[in-house]
Amino acid sequence: MINIPKGTKDVLPQESYKWQFIEKVARETARVFGAQEIRTPTFEHTEVFLRGVGETTDIVNKEMYTFLDKGDRSITLKPEGTAGIARAFVENGLVNSALPAKFFYITPCFRYERPQAGRLREFHQFGVEFLGSYSPDIDAETILLAKTFLEKAGVKNITLYINSIGCKTCRKEYENALKAYLNQNYEKLCPLCKDRLNKNPLRILDCKNDECKKITEGAPKILDYICDDCSNHLETVKKLLDAVGVEYKINPNIVRGLDYYTRTVFEFVSENIGAQGTVCGGGRYDGLIKELGGTDTPGIGFAVGIERILLLLENTGVKIENPNKVKIYFAPMGEAEAVKAFELVSTLRNSGIACDCDHMGRGIKAQFKYADKIGAEFVAVIGSNELAEGKVKIKKMADGSEQTVEFDQVKSFLEKA
Ligand code: ATP
Ligand code: MG
């Protein structure tokens, strides 16, 4: 037997309807917010992620699936959705389209990580990217979209954390203050953070190491350093969220992993899925499009991990209905009856009714067993009497009640049932 690669998962029929539900909620939420679907390739030139995600991030440093193709090009499987979309925005000249351009996507992502619950090597994200607006109301709208999606999906008890990481100018000042503080504690930092200190000190605030956490507790806070413009921007985002009743907590330690974030950053965190508590992360990235060679264009977006949402729903006892079950199963008791069953099934399917009949030449008892296993709501028995009279005996599986229905009345019976 050949096994599935580590960190990947088969989604079997007993799970796939849950995925369909999440994807439907995602599409519907995006639709009412005016976002359109964008699909970019599963792999890009590695350069897209080096520049679009940033060389000091965990993703680029250690998590990418990068390989040379047969033409000796460096190719990388997408570890996240934003960089590819930014590349597509630039390449297709979408700066000349109606702005803000509002995109959403549902995509597999690939990261070479240590697999655990809620952490896979192939996982899936639903995300949005809104490009072209500097206005704080698009930040609030992005956050509201994420919140609406999570609510409609059935997620409860989730905390929204918001922060501003300032702009290029004021962040420099903060970084200097932070570096000065961290330098005093240099010896106690983990090896990774020692390395981060000069490359991307903000990321140290995000370190999961206990010792580093203790040190960063006493660190200078970015909100004391951001400039008036950045501060006003944050205040307006807060005001708009207040206006629509979105609750949030300001958390100066939220910095996000990616390099090109500016101003607003946010995360939705749950206590119900253990260590992998962040189900959604997002923020503003005003420098990204330019970084990828485009006309300076601001942007904001978020991504949620679909596996983590499903885990969260499962851990909090949220049930999702399976809409894909067969409505009616036809159980013929002989050869001539089987032809009739085949015919009836075929007519009902043309009307969009999910139905099935015997394909195994089983006896009636075994057919009922099968119908029960596949979750059929009704079983229609066709014996020789029924065939002669042009009727079926329909049994409702939930309560065992029976009713005799003429062949051409089955459809209207099911519609009323
Ligand atoms: P973490 O801190 O958990 O590693 P991250 O900051 O790397 O998360 P992002 O790059 O912001 O995550 O991705 C957005 C979302 O995608 C996360 O909030 C999470 O729900 C999901 N996600 C990220 N990495 C994985 C993974 N390896 N497996 C499953 N879901 C993931
Ligand atoms: Mg990560």
Coordinates of C-alpha atoms and ligand atoms in Angstrom, one line a residue:
M1 CA 0.0 0.0 0.0
I2 CA 1.2 3.5 -0.8
N3 CA 0.5 6.0 1.9
I4 CA -0.6 9.7 1.6
P5 CA 2.2 12.2 2.0
K6 CA 2.7 13.5 5.5
G7 CA 0.7 16.6 6.2
T8 CA -1.9 16.0 3.5
K9 CA -5.5 14.7 3.9
D10 CA -8.1 12.9 1.8
V11 CA -11.5 14.6 2.1
L12 CA -13.9 11.7 1.9
P13 CA -17.6 11.9 1.3
Q14 CA -18.4 11.9 5.0
E15 CA -16.4 15.2 5.2
S16 CA -16.7 16.7 1.8
Y17 CA -20.2 18.1 2.3
K18 CA -18.8 20.2 5.2
W19 CA -16.3 21.6 2.8
Q20 CA -19.0 22.4 0.3
F21 CA -20.9 24.2 3.1
I22 CA -17.9 26.4 4.1
E23 CA -17.2 27.2 0.5
K24 CA -20.8 28.1 -0.2
V25 CA -20.8 30.4 2.8
A26 CA -17.6 31.9 1.7
R27 CA -18.9 32.6 -1.9
E28 CA -22.2 33.9 -0.6
T29 CA -20.5 36.3 1.9
A30 CA -18.0 37.5 -0.8
R31 CA -20.9 38.0 -3.2
V32 CA -22.9 40.3 -0.9
F33 CA -19.8 42.4 -0.3
G34 CA -19.3 42.8 -4.0
A35 CA -16.2 40.7 -4.3
Q36 CA -15.5 38.7 -7.5
E37 CA -13.6 35.4 -7.7
I38 CA -10.1 35.4 -8.9
R39 CA -8.1 32.2 -9.7
T40 CA -4.3 32.2 -10.0
P41 CA -2.0 29.3 -10.7
T42 CA -1.1 26.8 -8.0
F43 CA 2.6 27.5 -8.7
E44 CA 4.4 30.7 -9.5
H45 CA 8.0 31.7 -10.2
T46 CA 9.7 31.6 -6.8
E47 CA 10.5 35.3 -7.2
V48 CA 6.8 36.2 -6.7
F49 CA 6.9 34.9 -3.1
L50 CA 10.4 36.0 -2.3
R51 CA 9.3 39.6 -3.1
G52 CA 5.6 39.3 -2.3
V53 CA 5.8 37.4 1.0
G54 CA 9.2 38.7 2.1
E55 CA 12.5 37.1 2.7
T56 CA 12.4 37.5 6.5
T57 CA 9.2 35.5 7.0
D58 CA 8.9 31.9 8.2
I59 CA 7.2 31.1 5.0
V60 CA 10.1 32.1 2.7
N61 CA 12.8 31.1 5.2
K62 CA 11.7 27.5 5.8
E63 CA 8.3 26.6 4.6
M64 CA 8.2 26.8 0.8
Y65 CA 7.9 23.9 -1.6
T66 CA 10.4 25.1 -4.1
F67 CA 11.9 23.1 -7.0
L68 CA 13.6 23.4 -10.3
D69 CA 11.3 22.4 -13.2
K70 CA 12.6 20.6 -16.3
G71 CA 13.5 23.9 -17.8
D72 CA 15.6 24.8 -14.8
R73 CA 13.2 27.5 -13.6
S74 CA 12.8 27.9 -9.9
I75 CA 9.1 27.2 -9.2
T76 CA 7.2 27.4 -5.9
L77 CA 3.8 25.9 -4.9
K78 CA 1.8 28.8 -3.5
P79 CA 2.2 29.1 0.3
E80 CA -0.5 31.8 0.4
G81 CA -2.9 33.6 -1.9
T82 CA -2.0 37.3 -1.8
A83 CA 1.3 37.4 -3.7
G84 CA 0.0 35.5 -6.8
I85 CA -3.0 37.8 -6.9
A86 CA -0.8 40.9 -6.6
R87 CA 1.3 39.5 -9.5
A88 CA -1.9 38.9 -11.5
F89 CA -3.1 42.5 -10.7
V90 CA 0.2 43.9 -12.0
E91 CA 0.5 41.6 -15.0
N92 CA -3.1 42.1 -16.2
G93 CA -2.9 45.9 -15.8
L94 CA -5.9 45.8 -13.4
V95 CA -4.8 49.1 -11.9
N96 CA -6.8 50.4 -14.9
S97 CA -9.9 48.5 -13.9
A98 CA -12.7 49.8 -11.6
L99 CA -11.0 50.5 -8.3
P100 CA -11.2 49.3 -5.6
A101 CA -10.9 45.9 -7.3
K102 CA -12.5 43.4 -4.9
F103 CA -11.3 39.8 -5.2
F104 CA -12.0 36.7 -3.3
Y105 CA -10.4 33.2 -3.7
I106 CA -10.5 29.7 -2.4
T107 CA -7.2 27.9 -2.9
P108 CA -5.0 25.1 -1.7
C109 CA -1.7 26.3 -0.1
F110 CA 1.5 24.4 0.5
R111 CA 3.9 24.9 3.4
Y112 CA 6.6 22.6 4.6
E113 CA 5.7 22.6 8.3
R114 CA 5.6 20.1 11.2
P115 CA 2.1 18.6 10.8
Q116 CA -0.2 18.8 13.8
A117 CA -4.0 19.3 14.4
G118 CA -4.9 22.4 12.3
R119 CA -1.4 22.5 10.7
L120 CA -0.9 20.7 7.4
R121 CA 1.5 20.8 4.5
E122 CA -1.4 21.2 2.1
F123 CA -4.2 23.3 3.5
H124 CA -6.9 25.5 2.1
Q125 CA -7.6 29.2 2.4
F126 CA -10.6 31.4 1.7
G127 CA -9.5 35.0 1.4
V128 CA -10.2 38.4 0.0
E129 CA -8.0 41.2 -1.5
F130 CA -9.3 44.7 -1.9
L131 CA -7.0 46.8 -4.0
G132 CA -6.9 50.5 -4.7
S133 CA -8.2 52.3 -1.6
Y134 CA -6.3 54.0 1.2
S135 CA -9.5 54.8 3.0
P136 CA -10.0 53.3 6.5
D137 CA -13.5 52.2 5.6
I138 CA -12.2 49.5 3.3
D139 CA -10.2 48.2 6.3
A140 CA -13.4 48.1 8.3
E141 CA -15.2 46.4 5.4
T142 CA -12.6 43.7 5.1
I143 CA -12.8 43.0 8.8
L144 CA -16.6 43.0 8.6
L145 CA -16.5 40.5 5.7
A146 CA -14.3 38.1 7.7
K147 CA -16.5 38.4 10.7
T148 CA -19.7 37.9 8.7
F149 CA -18.2 34.8 7.1
L150 CA -17.2 33.3 10.4
E151 CA -20.6 34.0 11.9
K152 CA -22.5 32.5 9.0
A153 CA -20.2 29.4 9.1
G154 CA -21.3 28.9 12.7
V155 CA -18.2 30.0 14.5
K156 CA -18.8 31.2 18.0
N157 CA -16.6 32.6 20.8
I158 CA -14.0 34.1 18.6
T159 CA -11.9 37.2 19.5
L160 CA -10.9 39.8 17.0
Y161 CA -7.6 41.5 17.7
I162 CA -6.6 44.7 15.9
N163 CA -3.4 46.6 15.8
S164 CA -1.7 49.2 13.6
I165 CA 1.9 48.6 12.6
G166 CA 2.2 52.1 11.2
C167 CA 3.7 53.2 7.9
K168 CA 7.2 53.2 6.5
T169 CA 8.1 56.4 8.3
C170 CA 6.8 55.9 11.8
R171 CA 7.6 52.2 11.9
K172 CA 11.3 53.0 11.5
E173 CA 11.2 55.0 14.7
Y174 CA 9.4 52.2 16.5
E175 CA 11.8 49.6 15.2
N176 CA 14.8 51.6 16.5
A177 CA 13.2 51.8 19.9
L178 CA 12.3 48.1 19.9
K179 CA 15.8 47.2 18.8
A180 CA 17.4 49.2 21.5
Y181 CA 15.1 47.5 24.1
L182 CA 15.7 44.0 22.7
N183 CA 19.4 44.5 22.5
Q184 CA 19.5 44.9 26.3
N185 CA 17.9 41.4 26.5
Y186 CA 19.8 40.0 23.6
E187 CA 21.3 36.9 25.4
K188 CA 17.8 35.7 26.5
L189 CA 16.3 35.7 23.0
C190 CA 15.8 32.4 21.1
P191 CA 18.3 31.8 18.3
L192 CA 15.6 32.7 15.7
C193 CA 14.8 36.0 17.3
K194 CA 18.5 36.8 17.6
D195 CA 18.6 36.5 13.9
R196 CA 15.3 38.5 13.5
L197 CA 16.7 41.4 15.6
N198 CA 18.3 43.1 12.7
K199 CA 16.3 41.7 9.8
N200 CA 12.7 42.1 11.0
P201 CA 12.5 43.0 14.7
L202 CA 8.7 43.3 14.7
R203 CA 8.4 39.6 14.2
I204 CA 9.9 39.0 17.6
L205 CA 6.7 40.3 19.1
D206 CA 5.0 37.3 17.4
C207 CA 7.5 34.7 18.7
K208 CA 5.9 31.7 20.4
N209 CA 8.9 31.0 22.6
D210 CA 8.1 31.6 26.3
E211 CA 11.3 33.4 27.2
C212 CA 10.9 35.7 24.2
K213 CA 7.3 36.3 25.2
K214 CA 8.4 37.4 28.7
I215 CA 10.9 39.9 27.2
T216 CA 8.4 41.4 24.7
E217 CA 5.9 42.0 27.4
G218 CA 8.0 44.9 28.6
A219 CA 8.9 46.1 25.1
P220 CA 7.9 49.6 23.8
K221 CA 4.4 49.5 22.3
I222 CA 4.0 50.5 18.6
L223 CA 0.8 52.4 19.3
D224 CA 2.9 54.9 21.3
Y225 CA 5.0 55.5 18.2
I226 CA 2.7 55.7 15.2
C227 CA 2.3 59.0 13.4
D228 CA -0.9 61.1 13.5
D229 CA -2.0 59.9 10.0
C230 CA -1.6 56.3 11.1
S231 CA -3.3 56.9 14.4
N232 CA -6.3 58.7 12.8
H233 CA -6.6 55.8 10.3
L234 CA -6.9 53.4 13.2
E235 CA -9.3 55.6 15.0
T236 CA -11.6 55.7 12.0
V237 CA -11.4 51.9 11.5
K238 CA -12.4 51.5 15.2
K239 CA -15.3 54.0 14.8
L240 CA -16.7 52.2 11.8
L241 CA -16.5 48.8 13.5
D242 CA -18.2 50.3 16.5
A243 CA -20.9 51.6 14.2
V244 CA -21.7 48.1 12.9
G245 CA -21.4 46.4 16.3
V246 CA -18.2 44.5 15.6
E247 CA -16.4 43.9 18.9
Y248 CA -12.6 43.9 18.9
K249 CA -9.6 44.2 21.2
I250 CA -6.6 46.3 20.5
N251 CA -3.5 44.1 20.7
P252 CA -0.1 45.8 20.1
N253 CA 1.6 42.4 19.7
I254 CA -0.3 41.4 16.6
V255 CA 2.2 42.0 13.8
R256 CA 1.4 39.3 11.2
G257 CA 4.1 37.2 9.6
L258 CA 4.4 38.9 6.2
D259 CA 6.8 41.7 5.4
Y260 CA 4.7 44.2 3.5
Y261 CA 1.9 44.9 6.0
T262 CA 1.3 48.5 6.8
R263 CA -1.1 50.1 9.3
T264 CA -4.1 47.9 10.0
V265 CA -3.4 44.3 11.0
F266 CA -5.9 41.9 12.5
E267 CA -6.5 38.3 13.6
F268 CA -9.5 36.3 14.7
V269 CA -8.4 33.9 17.4
S270 CA -10.3 31.0 19.0
E271 CA -9.6 29.3 22.3
N272 CA -11.3 26.1 21.1
I273 CA -8.7 24.6 18.8
G274 CA -5.6 24.5 21.0
A275 CA -2.2 25.9 19.9
Q276 CA -3.3 26.6 16.3
G277 CA -5.7 29.3 17.6
T278 CA -5.5 31.8 14.8
V279 CA -8.2 31.0 12.2
C280 CA -8.0 34.2 10.2
G281 CA -5.3 36.8 9.6
G282 CA -5.2 39.9 7.6
G283 CA -4.1 43.4 7.1
R284 CA -3.2 46.3 4.9
Y285 CA -0.3 46.0 2.5
D286 CA 0.2 49.3 0.8
G287 CA 3.7 48.5 -0.4
L288 CA 3.1 45.2 -2.1
I289 CA 1.9 46.0 -5.6
K290 CA 4.9 48.4 -6.0
E291 CA 7.2 45.8 -4.7
L292 CA 6.0 43.5 -7.5
G293 CA 6.7 46.1 -10.1
G294 CA 3.3 47.7 -10.4
T295 CA 2.0 51.2 -10.0
D296 CA 1.8 52.1 -6.4
T297 CA -1.5 50.8 -5.3
P298 CA -2.7 50.1 -1.7
G299 CA -4.4 46.9 -0.7
I300 CA -5.9 45.1 2.2
G301 CA -7.0 41.5 2.7
F302 CA -7.3 38.5 4.9
A303 CA -7.1 34.7 4.7
V304 CA -8.9 32.1 6.8
G305 CA -7.8 28.5 7.1
I306 CA -10.6 26.2 6.1
E307 CA -9.3 23.2 8.0
R308 CA -9.1 25.3 11.1
I309 CA -12.7 26.5 10.7
L310 CA -13.8 22.9 10.3
L311 CA -11.8 21.8 13.4
L312 CA -13.3 24.7 15.3
L313 CA -16.9 23.8 14.3
E314 CA -16.3 20.2 15.3
N315 CA -14.7 21.1 18.7
T316 CA -17.7 23.3 19.5
G317 CA -20.3 20.8 18.5
V318 CA -21.7 22.7 15.5
K319 CA -23.5 20.3 13.2
I320 CA -23.6 20.8 9.5
E321 CA -26.4 19.2 7.5
N322 CA -25.5 16.9 4.7
P323 CA -27.6 18.0 1.7
N324 CA -26.2 15.4 -0.6
K325 CA -28.1 12.3 0.6
V326 CA -30.4 10.4 -1.8
K327 CA -34.0 11.4 -1.4
I328 CA -35.5 8.1 -2.5
Y329 CA -34.1 4.7 -3.2
F330 CA -36.0 2.3 -5.4
A331 CA -36.0 -1.4 -4.4
P332 CA -37.1 -3.7 -7.2
M333 CA -37.9 -7.3 -6.3
G334 CA -37.3 -8.9 -9.8
E335 CA -36.0 -8.3 -13.2
A336 CA -39.0 -6.6 -14.8
E337 CA -39.3 -4.5 -11.6
A338 CA -35.7 -3.5 -11.9
V339 CA -36.3 -2.1 -15.4
K340 CA -39.2 0.0 -14.0
A341 CA -37.0 1.2 -11.2
F342 CA -34.3 2.2 -13.6
E343 CA -36.9 4.1 -15.7
L344 CA -38.5 5.9 -12.6
V345 CA -35.0 6.9 -11.3
S346 CA -34.0 8.3 -14.6
T347 CA -37.2 10.4 -14.9
L348 CA -36.8 11.8 -11.3
R349 CA -33.2 12.6 -11.9
N350 CA -34.2 14.8 -14.9
S351 CA -36.3 16.8 -12.4
G352 CA -33.3 17.3 -10.2
I353 CA -34.3 14.8 -7.5
A354 CA -31.4 12.8 -6.0
C355 CA -32.4 9.1 -6.2
D356 CA -31.0 5.7 -6.8
C357 CA -31.9 2.0 -7.3
D358 CA -30.3 -1.4 -6.9
H359 CA -27.1 -2.0 -8.8
M360 CA -26.1 -5.2 -7.1
G361 CA -28.9 -7.6 -7.7
R362 CA -29.6 -7.7 -3.9
G363 CA -32.5 -9.2 -2.1
I364 CA -35.1 -6.8 -0.5
K365 CA -33.6 -7.0 3.0
A366 CA -30.1 -6.2 1.8
Q367 CA -31.5 -3.3 -0.3
F368 CA -33.1 -1.7 2.8
K369 CA -29.8 -2.1 4.6
Y370 CA -28.0 -0.3 1.8
A371 CA -30.7 2.5 1.6
D372 CA -30.2 3.0 5.3
K373 CA -26.5 3.2 5.0
I374 CA -26.6 5.8 2.3
G375 CA -29.1 7.8 4.3
A376 CA -32.0 7.6 1.8
E377 CA -35.0 9.4 3.2
F378 CA -37.5 7.1 1.4
V379 CA -37.4 3.6 0.0
A380 CA -39.8 2.7 -2.8
V381 CA -40.5 -1.0 -3.1
I382 CA -41.6 -2.4 -6.5
G383 CA -42.8 -6.0 -6.3
S384 CA -44.9 -7.8 -9.0
N385 CA -48.2 -6.5 -7.6
E386 CA -46.9 -2.9 -7.6
L387 CA -45.7 -3.4 -11.1
A388 CA -49.0 -4.7 -12.3
E389 CA -50.9 -1.9 -10.6
G390 CA -48.5 0.9 -11.7
K391 CA -47.7 1.9 -8.1
V392 CA -44.8 1.8 -5.6
K393 CA -45.0 1.4 -1.9
I394 CA -43.0 4.2 -0.3
K395 CA -41.6 3.8 3.1
K396 CA -40.3 6.8 5.1
M397 CA -37.1 5.6 6.7
A398 CA -37.3 8.0 9.7
D399 CA -40.6 6.7 11.1
G400 CA -41.5 3.5 9.1
S401 CA -44.7 5.0 7.8
E402 CA -45.9 3.6 4.4
Q403 CA -47.9 5.0 1.5
T404 CA -48.8 3.6 -1.9
V405 CA -48.2 6.1 -4.7
E406 CA -48.8 5.8 -8.5
F407 CA -45.7 5.8 -10.7
D408 CA -46.4 9.3 -12.2
Q409 CA -47.3 10.7 -8.7
V410 CA -43.9 10.0 -7.1
K411 CA -42.5 13.3 -8.0
S412 CA -45.3 15.3 -6.5
F413 CA -45.4 13.0 -3.5
L414 CA -41.7 13.8 -2.8
E415 CA -42.2 17.5 -3.3
K416 CA -44.9 17.5 -0.6
A417 CA -43.0 15.2 1.7
Ligands
ATP1 P1 0.4 30.3 12.2 O1 0.8 31.4 13.1 O2 -0.6 29.4 12.8 O3 1.5 29.6 11.5 P2 0.3 32.1 9.9 O4 0.5 33.4 10.5 O5 1.4 31.4 9.3 O6 -0.4 31.1 11.0 P3 -1.2 33.0 7.7 O7 -0.1 33.0 6.7 O8 -1.7 34.3 8.2 O9 -0.9 32.0 8.9 O10 -2.4 32.2 7.0 C1 -3.8 32.6 7.3 C2 -4.5 31.4 7.9 O11 -4.2 30.2 7.2 C3 -4.1 31.1 9.3 O12 -4.8 31.9 10.2 C4 -4.6 29.6 9.4 O13 -6.0 29.6 9.7 C5 -4.3 29.1 8.1 N1 -3.0 28.4 8.1 C6 -1.8 28.8 8.0 N2 -0.8 27.9 7.9 C7 -1.6 26.7 8.0 C8 -1.2 25.3 7.9 N3 0.1 24.9 7.8 N4 -2.2 24.4 8.0 C9 -3.5 24.8 8.1 N5 -3.9 26.0 8.1 C10 -3.0 27.0 8.1
MG2 MG 2.8 29.9 9.9

